[in-house]
């Protein structure tokens, strides 16, 4: 059976050695000294390892059950969820005005990684609540905030996002769910939503549905969509729960993974709904939630890779099979542990170098969001907006791939349920799909984010890269092993951007045909940058003397692997991008 | 629910337009005219589509059941298996002396692809029988052949391969199962085997286990392994079934996919066994079976990709979502079919160009085996021996990836059980593992196959490539779009081979660290060669005039996609290979 050990050491390294968080000018970061973050991470690790992880397999095997409209989460989920609430984890980075602890989002990401690695399906119940609460926080009225947020922050109520309908997923302009205005200022919501995560369950007293719907008479398409709060139980003036609203679960989806999370068909039948923000401006509010969710999904992707990797290493150290070609490493035993074989190491290093690079990338992204929110920094806002589809698309594609590689390390054992690796693969698979498929992320990146303000955000990103590379040229080891490959990869990214600029004017399909490769090229450059930053820090630590030489040497070896073996993929991505639209668009639809 | 339509048209194109089978000098090929192969393929298609495919989901959902030592296959499996036997499919390419139809192995591969696409778990019961029968055919005594083969060829009895034990999979030298010689010339087999596909079930009257075991007093390690036939029911002198042998199923493995096939723990307790071939020479005989099985697994990999792709296309044509950027393609409808979107096309073309290239590769490999067997052609034997790990490793890695891409085409629907795509992914996953993990295939390729006879086989492969490229230089379209990229990819493969030759003498880890990339680089060159051959044929057909212009144009468009977008991966593989052992071997085992 799979285990989990939270990466506290690696997170502390990122927070303090690499990011120097307590020296930051972002409000709230000053409190994040090594001792304080260490205490939080240690508590989170304990909870993740001892309460969440043991329920991961239970959740997968039992799944959720549906009877007479009620959904029951797997055994133990309710108790673990209550402990999560009581521990204050649901409001860790929420506003103290509504009962949150007010820590930076960065700490929420660190703790979130642990919870997702330990039990993704269970953590989703609170993850979705967090997203819904953020949308109400950003776009709700004062009354809505005071009505919903305290109970959502405390986790007593949970939240959901209701976008998809049977005939529309990506293309939300096709939404049919109706919202009819009432004389009392409320609306009556009628329609069907599908694939609603945590749509119905028995973990919380109430469920706050955020629902996209169309007010009759409004504009067609996406411009006529409004956002509504539809609580499962109506709420009295005094905040007490009243009667059941006209919303019910019509059934559960049977699916490949995340069995512990209820994926629901939700039927709205004249349910009372409260408009969030202005009429017909629902997409704007929903995007607040969706952007947060996309970062959260990127985190899910690499967090599943992270726990899968840990279990692969354990197997590779324990399993004795074959002899090292250059001489036995375990001559007293019947065979050597498989971790000595070059191809097993290649596989494990591909996992490790991705997971640690992805963690750095996610932390960097979280810091940018904190900077944007807490300092109203528009540069940070633009950069994170550009990077959001990369974080979502790249980290989930590679996170899934990492789980598959980890499964492969176990050979036949990886295919059995007993060892638990196959669950990580099945659970990770959804991250490439929900909150916008990765193809949609690539489209968002190339079609929407890249051209904003004449490409200002990506130009700024190139500047960051360029000055970082320039500043550190004097370090000869860093230059040869890290800066030079990073420079080469950056050039590929620049060449791809130039190609899009030059060729998409002639035919937009020239850019759209290369969007997926561009997203991956971009992701590789980001991870290359993260590894170079880490290498700089670890080289300096070794040069200055450190009592953790082993850690820093391992960091450098892992980084070297990424730069030498993973980063060269950028050349193939660029070659594909440059082939343009022709190979993609030539074939008639009927000839597929 | 997923469907299946057998690719008869594409197979006929390969057999006749590309390979010109009836013009071949291989005995038996002369009979394979277009009409004859068309009739066989049409019959096979009918059986696959109407009998096997409808049971694919049933098998996945029900799985096999274990009670009191007996295993029951899913509902309908027995009836479909009987129809398969009655249709003569189990002996299609087996020797007529034992009741087979004596067709070339190539036809077995073509029919096999259909059966695997339709129902991989069910087809495995006969696939393993085929492999076991081949081993007995090649290494058994005359008496063994006459005792077992007629019933195995007819499918009345099935077969299995028993290699793995709890403590040993790849490293078979560690096998502990004992075979004690008896005065009557038989042996008594005692030990435990795990992960035995089709080890016990209710489809056949008897099960013929081929078991690797150790005769006490023999050499240690792999040189002391012998192969035994251990029937489930003992066989009387008159061929009648006698009492139960000392072999029993101890339980079923719960696993990620292929639920319809029973993966068994097999306990041998003084079971009567019959030695196959000489004592201590079991590995040689087992390799006959394993090499056939490896090709069969490569076929499983791309066949799962093939059926997944079909279903992805169907969805992409039906699903209306979003508008084409360059103008609506379905202005009357609420949205355009998603197949018009460049990134959806990119995804589908990656699937299509792999599947059709892989089919050509597998057919080419089958033809080589026929040439080797039926003409005793040692060149063909050496080439297929070199290519076997590439066929297994590359076609299963990319076949799985293709199923994942197809699942992605469906977005959220791909994650649900209802649509069936996720089953293809779960079923395809095992192909990367069994019959030697793909890491072991890469090791076999680089450590064993490449250096044989001073690299004779790969030199011959390079010669084939070179002369093919040279011969066709005058065709200018073929040159620019196909021959030039093929040449570039071939150069990468040659450069990688040179690197291994030069650097592995210094340190064998230099080659072993690049083995996996080499396997993929090799696979890409093979598919590039296949696409170039097909392009030549289709260009000629279009130039000469054909009544199937549409087919040939589609073939060319698909080939162009492969050459322009997939083949450039070879540069990244070469870059990784050239980074050598250092990045892979530097990190201490304790620091993973």
Tab-separated table of N, CA and C in Angstrom, chain A residues 166-171 174 195 253-257 309 319 321-322 325 334 339 342-343 345-346 348-349 352 404 407-408 411-413 415-417 422 425-426 429-430 432-433 438-439 508-509 512-513 516-517 550 554 557 560-561 565 569 571 576 579 583-592, chain B residues 166-171 174 195 253-257 309 319 321-322 325 334 339 342-343 345-346 348-349 352 404 407-408 411-413 415-417 422 425-426 429-430 432-433 438-439 509 512-513 516-517 550 554 557 560-561 565 569 571 576 579 583-592:
chain	number	residue	atom	x	y	z
A	166	UNK	N	-25.127	19.477	-20.315
A	166	UNK	CA	-24.870	18.346	-21.207
A	166	UNK	C	-24.353	18.754	-22.593
A	167	UNK	N	-24.843	19.848	-23.123
A	167	UNK	CA	-24.466	20.228	-24.483
A	167	UNK	C	-23.362	21.284	-24.502
A	168	UNK	N	-22.889	21.705	-23.341
A	168	UNK	CA	-21.816	22.705	-23.379
A	168	UNK	C	-20.860	22.614	-22.195
A	169	UNK	N	-19.589	22.634	-22.556
A	169	UNK	CA	-18.541	22.608	-21.557
A	169	UNK	C	-17.637	23.803	-21.775
A	170	UNK	N	-16.733	23.686	-22.720
A	170	UNK	CA	-15.832	24.779	-23.045
A	170	UNK	C	-16.601	26.015	-23.517
A	171	UNK	N	-17.614	25.770	-24.323
A	171	UNK	CA	-18.337	26.871	-24.967
A	171	UNK	C	-19.522	27.302	-24.100
A	174	UNK	N	-23.236	28.718	-24.814
A	174	UNK	CA	-24.413	27.900	-25.154
A	174	UNK	C	-25.290	27.576	-23.945
A	195	UNK	N	-21.407	17.100	-14.150
A	195	UNK	CA	-20.002	17.021	-13.737
A	195	UNK	C	-19.693	18.017	-12.631
A	253	UNK	N	-21.701	10.493	-11.362
A	253	UNK	CA	-20.960	10.041	-12.536
A	253	UNK	C	-20.040	8.889	-12.109
A	254	UNK	N	-19.997	7.842	-12.919
A	254	UNK	CA	-19.038	6.765	-12.686
A	254	UNK	C	-17.810	7.110	-13.505
A	255	UNK	N	-16.662	7.172	-12.847
A	255	UNK	CA	-15.514	7.727	-13.562
A	255	UNK	C	-14.209	7.010	-13.281
A	256	UNK	N	-13.160	7.407	-14.000
A	256	UNK	CA	-11.875	6.718	-13.947
A	256	UNK	C	-11.183	6.846	-12.602
A	257	UNK	N	-11.305	8.010	-11.983
A	257	UNK	CA	-10.575	8.236	-10.730
A	257	UNK	C	-11.320	9.187	-9.818
A	309	UNK	N	6.007	9.586	-7.070
A	309	UNK	CA	7.477	9.490	-7.103
A	309	UNK	C	8.028	8.904	-5.805
A	319	UNK	N	13.449	-3.255	-3.883
A	319	UNK	CA	13.333	-4.375	-4.811
A	319	UNK	C	14.718	-4.810	-5.310
A	321	UNK	N	16.827	-6.933	-7.876
A	321	UNK	CA	16.614	-7.567	-9.176
A	321	UNK	C	17.771	-7.204	-10.102
A	322	UNK	N	18.507	-8.207	-10.556
A	322	UNK	CA	19.604	-7.968	-11.489
A	322	UNK	C	20.832	-7.390	-10.797
A	325	UNK	N	25.657	-3.340	-14.005
A	325	UNK	CA	26.561	-3.780	-15.073
A	325	UNK	C	28.020	-3.526	-14.701
A	334	UNK	N	21.062	-11.451	-2.930
A	334	UNK	CA	20.808	-12.242	-4.140
A	334	UNK	C	20.848	-11.394	-5.415
A	339	UNK	N	17.451	0.441	-8.002
A	339	UNK	CA	17.812	1.860	-8.130
A	339	UNK	C	19.236	2.040	-8.666
A	342	UNK	N	20.898	2.075	-14.585
A	342	UNK	CA	20.798	3.394	-15.230
A	342	UNK	C	19.389	3.754	-15.694
A	343	UNK	N	18.684	2.816	-16.302
A	343	UNK	CA	17.386	3.206	-16.832
A	343	UNK	C	16.346	3.436	-15.729
A	345	UNK	N	17.172	4.728	-12.833
A	345	UNK	CA	17.565	6.053	-12.350
A	345	UNK	C	17.073	7.157	-13.292
A	346	UNK	N	17.220	6.916	-14.581
A	346	UNK	CA	16.716	7.897	-15.558
A	346	UNK	C	15.239	8.172	-15.320
A	348	UNK	N	13.487	7.619	-12.534
A	348	UNK	CA	13.267	8.290	-11.240
A	348	UNK	C	13.696	9.759	-11.288
A	349	UNK	N	14.783	10.040	-11.982
A	349	UNK	CA	15.243	11.431	-12.060
A	349	UNK	C	14.314	12.296	-12.901
A	352	UNK	N	11.723	13.060	-10.281
A	352	UNK	CA	12.219	13.948	-9.216
A	352	UNK	C	12.477	15.355	-9.735
A	404	UNK	N	2.625	8.192	-14.233
A	404	UNK	CA	2.764	7.023	-15.111
A	404	UNK	C	4.189	6.469	-15.034
A	407	UNK	N	4.597	4.648	-11.774
A	407	UNK	CA	3.939	3.348	-11.881
A	407	UNK	C	4.844	2.367	-12.624
A	408	UNK	N	5.523	2.879	-13.643
A	408	UNK	CA	6.404	2.043	-14.454
A	408	UNK	C	7.594	1.521	-13.641
A	411	UNK	N	7.056	-1.835	-12.250
A	411	UNK	CA	6.775	-2.970	-13.134
A	411	UNK	C	5.366	-3.488	-12.908
A	412	UNK	N	5.220	-4.794	-12.874
A	412	UNK	CA	3.895	-5.407	-12.712
A	412	UNK	C	3.168	-4.930	-11.465
A	413	UNK	N	3.913	-4.692	-10.389
A	413	UNK	CA	3.294	-4.243	-9.137
A	413	UNK	C	2.567	-2.910	-9.338
A	415	UNK	N	0.809	-2.057	-11.754
A	415	UNK	CA	-0.498	-2.249	-12.400
A	415	UNK	C	-1.539	-2.797	-11.426
A	416	UNK	N	-1.073	-3.325	-10.301
A	416	UNK	CA	-2.022	-3.902	-9.332
A	416	UNK	C	-2.595	-2.809	-8.441
A	417	UNK	N	-3.802	-3.053	-7.959
A	417	UNK	CA	-4.433	-2.102	-7.052
A	417	UNK	C	-3.696	-2.045	-5.718
A	422	UNK	N	-1.402	2.856	-9.302
A	422	UNK	CA	-2.375	3.040	-10.390
A	422	UNK	C	-3.464	4.033	-9.982
A	425	UNK	N	-2.284	7.494	-10.865
A	425	UNK	CA	-2.424	7.729	-12.306
A	425	UNK	C	-3.873	8.076	-12.642
A	426	UNK	N	-4.807	7.295	-12.113
A	426	UNK	CA	-6.220	7.542	-12.429
A	426	UNK	C	-6.701	8.875	-11.853
A	429	UNK	N	-5.284	11.882	-13.788
A	429	UNK	CA	-5.758	12.038	-15.169
A	429	UNK	C	-6.781	13.164	-15.317
A	430	UNK	N	-7.617	13.372	-14.289
A	430	UNK	CA	-8.666	14.386	-14.415
A	430	UNK	C	-8.081	15.796	-14.478
A	432	UNK	N	-5.865	17.031	-16.219
A	432	UNK	CA	-5.625	17.486	-17.592
A	432	UNK	C	-6.916	17.933	-18.262
A	433	UNK	N	-8.035	17.650	-17.594
A	433	UNK	CA	-9.342	17.884	-18.203
A	433	UNK	C	-10.120	19.013	-17.546
A	438	UNK	N	-6.535	20.901	-21.250
A	438	UNK	CA	-5.238	21.526	-21.492
A	438	UNK	C	-5.142	22.131	-22.889
A	439	UNK	N	-5.928	21.637	-23.815
A	439	UNK	CA	-5.992	22.275	-25.129
A	439	UNK	C	-6.586	23.677	-25.027
A	508	UNK	N	-4.413	32.912	-38.577
A	508	UNK	CA	-4.389	32.645	-37.122
A	508	UNK	C	-4.135	31.172	-36.797
A	509	UNK	N	-4.465	30.287	-37.738
A	509	UNK	CA	-4.223	28.872	-37.482
A	509	UNK	C	-2.740	28.541	-37.344
A	512	UNK	N	-2.473	28.878	-33.681
A	512	UNK	CA	-3.314	27.926	-32.942
A	512	UNK	C	-2.857	26.487	-33.123
A	513	UNK	N	-2.229	26.195	-34.264
A	513	UNK	CA	-1.734	24.835	-34.488
A	513	UNK	C	-0.515	24.529	-33.617
A	516	UNK	N	-0.308	24.154	-28.323
A	516	UNK	CA	-0.019	23.138	-27.308
A	516	UNK	C	1.483	22.981	-27.103
A	517	UNK	N	2.217	22.989	-28.214
A	517	UNK	CA	3.673	22.898	-28.108
A	517	UNK	C	4.250	24.132	-27.422
A	550	UNK	N	24.820	17.448	1.796
A	550	UNK	CA	24.169	16.368	1.061
A	550	UNK	C	22.917	16.875	0.316
A	554	UNK	N	22.556	17.054	-3.772
A	554	UNK	CA	21.456	16.325	-4.436
A	554	UNK	C	20.635	17.287	-5.297
A	557	UNK	N	22.557	17.907	-8.472
A	557	UNK	CA	22.560	16.741	-9.369
A	557	UNK	C	21.213	16.617	-10.063
A	560	UNK	N	20.959	19.355	-12.679
A	560	UNK	CA	21.777	19.041	-13.866
A	560	UNK	C	21.038	18.079	-14.776
A	561	UNK	N	20.371	17.101	-14.162
A	561	UNK	CA	19.592	16.153	-14.968
A	561	UNK	C	18.522	16.905	-15.765
A	565	UNK	N	18.817	16.762	-19.721
A	565	UNK	CA	18.006	15.701	-20.310
A	565	UNK	C	16.560	16.104	-20.605
A	569	UNK	N	14.027	19.205	-24.915
A	569	UNK	CA	12.733	19.029	-25.605
A	569	UNK	C	12.287	20.298	-26.312
A	571	UNK	N	13.661	22.137	-28.398
A	571	UNK	CA	13.983	22.205	-29.834
A	571	UNK	C	12.909	21.491	-30.658
A	576	UNK	N	8.093	21.805	-34.273
A	576	UNK	CA	6.666	21.556	-34.528
A	576	UNK	C	5.910	22.863	-34.752
A	579	UNK	N	6.384	24.355	-38.099
A	579	UNK	CA	5.758	23.687	-39.252
A	579	UNK	C	4.408	24.336	-39.575
A	583	UNK	N	0.336	21.257	-41.900
A	583	UNK	CA	0.178	19.818	-41.605
A	583	UNK	C	-1.052	19.525	-40.743
A	584	UNK	N	-1.503	20.524	-39.999
A	584	UNK	CA	-2.628	20.324	-39.082
A	584	UNK	C	-3.973	20.539	-39.778
A	585	UNK	N	-4.000	21.487	-40.717
A	585	UNK	CA	-5.282	21.890	-41.306
A	585	UNK	C	-5.595	21.212	-42.639
A	586	UNK	N	-4.616	20.522	-43.217
A	586	UNK	CA	-4.798	19.997	-44.571
A	586	UNK	C	-5.903	18.944	-44.697
A	587	UNK	N	-5.956	18.037	-43.775
A	587	UNK	CA	-6.863	16.898	-43.890
A	587	UNK	C	-8.324	17.325	-43.716
A	588	UNK	N	-9.181	16.890	-44.634
A	588	UNK	CA	-10.610	17.179	-44.492
A	588	UNK	C	-11.178	16.459	-43.276
A	589	UNK	N	-12.173	17.086	-42.672
A	589	UNK	CA	-12.772	16.495	-41.471
A	589	UNK	C	-13.306	15.087	-41.748
A	590	UNK	N	-13.820	14.858	-42.944
A	590	UNK	CA	-14.394	13.547	-43.255
A	590	UNK	C	-13.329	12.471	-43.430
A	591	UNK	N	-12.074	12.873	-43.545
A	591	UNK	CA	-11.020	11.895	-43.833
A	591	UNK	C	-10.252	11.467	-42.594
A	592	UNK	N	-10.695	11.908	-41.444
A	592	UNK	CA	-10.010	11.464	-40.212
A	592	UNK	C	-10.372	10.010	-39.945
B	166	UNK	N	7.089	-14.207	-6.679
B	166	UNK	CA	6.975	-12.970	-5.895
B	166	UNK	C	8.279	-12.172	-5.804
B	167	UNK	N	9.409	-12.852	-5.733
B	167	UNK	CA	10.671	-12.139	-5.556
B	167	UNK	C	11.419	-11.958	-6.874
B	168	UNK	N	10.868	-12.428	-7.971
B	168	UNK	CA	11.604	-12.232	-9.225
B	168	UNK	C	10.707	-12.094	-10.431
B	169	UNK	N	11.002	-11.056	-11.208
B	169	UNK	CA	10.282	-10.811	-12.442
B	169	UNK	C	11.277	-10.747	-13.577
B	170	UNK	N	11.897	-9.589	-13.729
B	170	UNK	CA	12.909	-9.417	-14.768
B	170	UNK	C	14.084	-10.379	-14.579
B	171	UNK	N	14.497	-10.531	-13.328
B	171	UNK	CA	15.694	-11.320	-13.034
B	171	UNK	C	15.325	-12.781	-12.796
B	174	UNK	N	16.736	-15.758	-10.423
B	174	UNK	CA	16.392	-15.940	-9.008
B	174	UNK	C	15.258	-16.944	-8.794
B	195	UNK	N	1.056	-13.357	-11.198
B	195	UNK	CA	0.732	-12.561	-12.384
B	195	UNK	C	0.607	-13.428	-13.629
B	253	UNK	N	-5.511	-11.337	-9.074
B	253	UNK	CA	-4.954	-10.009	-8.834
B	253	UNK	C	-6.023	-8.963	-9.148
B	254	UNK	N	-6.132	-7.962	-8.283
B	254	UNK	CA	-7.012	-6.837	-8.575
B	254	UNK	C	-6.144	-5.784	-9.253
B	255	UNK	N	-6.566	-5.344	-10.442
B	255	UNK	CA	-5.637	-4.513	-11.207
B	255	UNK	C	-6.311	-3.370	-11.947
B	256	UNK	N	-5.495	-2.523	-12.547
B	256	UNK	CA	-5.971	-1.298	-13.182
B	256	UNK	C	-6.852	-1.547	-14.401
B	257	UNK	N	-6.517	-2.562	-15.170
B	257	UNK	CA	-7.237	-2.810	-16.413
B	257	UNK	C	-7.288	-4.282	-16.767
B	309	UNK	N	-8.647	6.002	-30.932
B	309	UNK	CA	-8.653	7.060	-31.947
B	309	UNK	C	-9.990	7.122	-32.689
B	319	UNK	N	-19.572	16.500	-31.629
B	319	UNK	CA	-19.663	17.484	-30.563
B	319	UNK	C	-19.563	18.914	-31.112
B	321	UNK	N	-19.086	22.756	-30.406
B	321	UNK	CA	-18.569	23.581	-29.318
B	321	UNK	C	-17.615	24.625	-29.898
B	322	UNK	N	-17.955	25.880	-29.718
B	322	UNK	CA	-17.087	26.955	-30.199
B	322	UNK	C	-17.168	27.150	-31.702
B	325	UNK	N	-11.976	29.829	-35.689
B	325	UNK	CA	-11.473	31.201	-35.628
B	325	UNK	C	-11.540	31.885	-36.981
B	334	UNK	N	-25.700	25.667	-33.654
B	334	UNK	CA	-25.373	26.517	-32.508
B	334	UNK	C	-23.862	26.707	-32.346
B	339	UNK	N	-13.951	19.221	-34.381
B	339	UNK	CA	-12.879	18.759	-35.275
B	339	UNK	C	-12.328	19.897	-36.141
B	342	UNK	N	-7.962	23.900	-34.565
B	342	UNK	CA	-6.604	23.419	-34.839
B	342	UNK	C	-6.044	22.488	-33.761
B	343	UNK	N	-6.242	22.813	-32.482
B	343	UNK	CA	-5.622	21.966	-31.464
B	343	UNK	C	-6.295	20.599	-31.358
B	345	UNK	N	-7.502	19.043	-33.980
B	345	UNK	CA	-6.944	18.356	-35.148
B	345	UNK	C	-5.522	17.876	-34.878
B	346	UNK	N	-4.738	18.742	-34.242
B	346	UNK	CA	-3.369	18.350	-33.877
B	346	UNK	C	-3.387	17.074	-33.055
B	348	UNK	N	-5.827	14.819	-32.820
B	348	UNK	CA	-6.314	13.680	-33.603
B	348	UNK	C	-5.277	13.196	-34.617
B	349	UNK	N	-4.558	14.133	-35.225
B	349	UNK	CA	-3.544	13.726	-36.208
B	349	UNK	C	-2.363	13.025	-35.542
B	352	UNK	N	-3.790	9.567	-35.273
B	352	UNK	CA	-3.958	8.898	-36.571
B	352	UNK	C	-2.609	8.551	-37.211
B	404	UNK	N	-4.437	7.937	-24.359
B	404	UNK	CA	-4.581	9.097	-23.462
B	404	UNK	C	-4.983	10.336	-24.278
B	407	UNK	N	-8.605	10.015	-25.246
B	407	UNK	CA	-9.422	10.323	-24.066
B	407	UNK	C	-9.532	11.834	-23.897
B	408	UNK	N	-8.429	12.524	-24.164
B	408	UNK	CA	-8.400	13.977	-24.020
B	408	UNK	C	-9.323	14.667	-25.023
B	411	UNK	N	-12.606	15.436	-23.635
B	411	UNK	CA	-12.741	16.293	-22.462
B	411	UNK	C	-13.296	15.506	-21.281
B	412	UNK	N	-14.230	16.099	-20.556
B	412	UNK	CA	-14.795	15.450	-19.375
B	412	UNK	C	-15.410	14.087	-19.675
B	413	UNK	N	-16.005	13.944	-20.852
B	413	UNK	CA	-16.622	12.664	-21.216
B	413	UNK	C	-15.585	11.543	-21.239
B	415	UNK	N	-13.272	11.058	-19.209
B	415	UNK	CA	-12.962	10.595	-17.847
B	415	UNK	C	-14.075	9.713	-17.288
B	416	UNK	N	-15.256	9.760	-17.915
B	416	UNK	CA	-16.365	8.955	-17.397
B	416	UNK	C	-16.289	7.534	-17.935
B	417	UNK	N	-16.810	6.603	-17.170
B	417	UNK	CA	-16.838	5.197	-17.598
B	417	UNK	C	-17.751	5.022	-18.812
B	422	UNK	N	-11.774	5.688	-21.151
B	422	UNK	CA	-10.882	5.457	-20.024
B	422	UNK	C	-10.529	3.972	-19.902
B	425	UNK	N	-7.488	3.332	-22.032
B	425	UNK	CA	-6.279	3.806	-21.355
B	425	UNK	C	-5.826	2.791	-20.308
B	426	UNK	N	-6.775	2.328	-19.497
B	426	UNK	CA	-6.398	1.375	-18.437
B	426	UNK	C	-5.921	0.040	-19.016
B	429	UNK	N	-2.424	0.317	-20.590
B	429	UNK	CA	-1.316	0.575	-19.661
B	429	UNK	C	-0.465	-0.664	-19.394
B	430	UNK	N	-1.092	-1.849	-19.376
B	430	UNK	CA	-0.329	-3.062	-19.043
B	430	UNK	C	0.692	-3.397	-20.122
B	432	UNK	N	2.858	-1.695	-21.515
B	432	UNK	CA	4.181	-1.119	-21.265
B	432	UNK	C	4.951	-1.920	-20.215
B	433	UNK	N	4.246	-2.852	-19.593
B	433	UNK	CA	4.819	-3.561	-18.450
B	433	UNK	C	5.098	-5.032	-18.739
B	438	UNK	N	9.159	-1.825	-20.533
B	438	UNK	CA	9.794	-1.158	-21.668
B	438	UNK	C	11.230	-0.736	-21.364
B	439	UNK	N	11.561	-0.549	-20.096
B	439	UNK	CA	12.952	-0.299	-19.725
B	439	UNK	C	13.816	-1.517	-20.034
B	509	UNK	N	27.676	2.530	-18.746
B	509	UNK	CA	26.527	3.345	-18.346
B	509	UNK	C	26.236	4.472	-19.342
B	512	UNK	N	23.786	2.672	-21.450
B	512	UNK	CA	22.576	2.253	-20.732
B	512	UNK	C	21.729	3.448	-20.283
B	513	UNK	N	22.375	4.581	-20.046
B	513	UNK	CA	21.617	5.772	-19.642
B	513	UNK	C	20.803	6.340	-20.801
B	516	UNK	N	16.704	4.108	-23.298
B	516	UNK	CA	15.270	4.363	-23.495
B	516	UNK	C	15.042	5.376	-24.613
B	517	UNK	N	15.874	6.411	-24.613
B	517	UNK	CA	15.765	7.402	-25.693
B	517	UNK	C	16.116	6.786	-27.040
B	550	UNK	N	-9.348	10.203	-52.759
B	550	UNK	CA	-9.573	10.713	-51.409
B	550	UNK	C	-8.724	9.956	-50.377
B	554	UNK	N	-5.610	11.606	-48.246
B	554	UNK	CA	-5.642	11.575	-46.782
B	554	UNK	C	-4.380	10.909	-46.236
B	557	UNK	N	-1.602	13.437	-46.432
B	557	UNK	CA	-1.737	14.505	-45.437
B	557	UNK	C	-1.336	13.995	-44.049
B	560	UNK	N	2.434	13.619	-43.957
B	560	UNK	CA	3.119	14.918	-43.829
B	560	UNK	C	3.108	15.387	-42.384
B	561	UNK	N	1.974	15.164	-41.716
B	561	UNK	CA	1.900	15.534	-40.308
B	561	UNK	C	2.971	14.791	-39.513
B	565	UNK	N	5.764	16.988	-37.768
B	565	UNK	CA	5.459	17.289	-36.372
B	565	UNK	C	5.922	16.236	-35.379
B	569	UNK	N	11.147	14.915	-32.980
B	569	UNK	CA	11.509	14.465	-31.629
B	569	UNK	C	12.879	13.814	-31.590
B	571	UNK	N	15.662	14.779	-32.497
B	571	UNK	CA	16.770	15.654	-32.069
B	571	UNK	C	16.865	15.707	-30.542
B	576	UNK	N	19.609	14.018	-25.453
B	576	UNK	CA	19.613	13.312	-24.163
B	576	UNK	C	20.642	12.194	-24.142
B	579	UNK	N	24.114	13.327	-23.613
B	579	UNK	CA	24.500	13.819	-22.290
B	579	UNK	C	25.136	12.704	-21.461
B	583	UNK	N	24.628	12.740	-15.862
B	583	UNK	CA	23.428	13.265	-15.187
B	583	UNK	C	22.572	12.164	-14.551
B	584	UNK	N	22.704	10.952	-15.063
B	584	UNK	CA	21.869	9.852	-14.572
B	584	UNK	C	22.496	9.152	-13.370
B	585	UNK	N	23.830	9.078	-13.371
B	585	UNK	CA	24.498	8.268	-12.348
B	585	UNK	C	25.013	9.069	-11.155
B	586	UNK	N	24.974	10.400	-11.249
B	586	UNK	CA	25.618	11.215	-10.213
B	586	UNK	C	24.962	11.092	-8.837
B	587	UNK	N	23.659	11.105	-8.790
B	587	UNK	CA	22.956	11.170	-7.511
B	587	UNK	C	23.083	9.856	-6.736
B	588	UNK	N	23.448	9.955	-5.462
B	588	UNK	CA	23.513	8.758	-4.623
B	588	UNK	C	22.118	8.172	-4.432
B	589	UNK	N	22.070	6.865	-4.306
B	589	UNK	CA	20.768	6.190	-4.153
B	589	UNK	C	20.011	6.726	-2.943
B	590	UNK	N	20.715	7.074	-1.890
B	590	UNK	CA	20.033	7.548	-0.670
B	590	UNK	C	19.445	8.954	-0.861
B	591	UNK	N	19.865	9.650	-1.904
B	591	UNK	CA	19.427	11.039	-2.066
B	591	UNK	C	18.242	11.192	-3.015
B	592	UNK	N	17.673	10.091	-3.440
B	592	UNK	CA	16.496	10.201	-4.308
B	592	UNK	C	15.300	10.622	-3.455
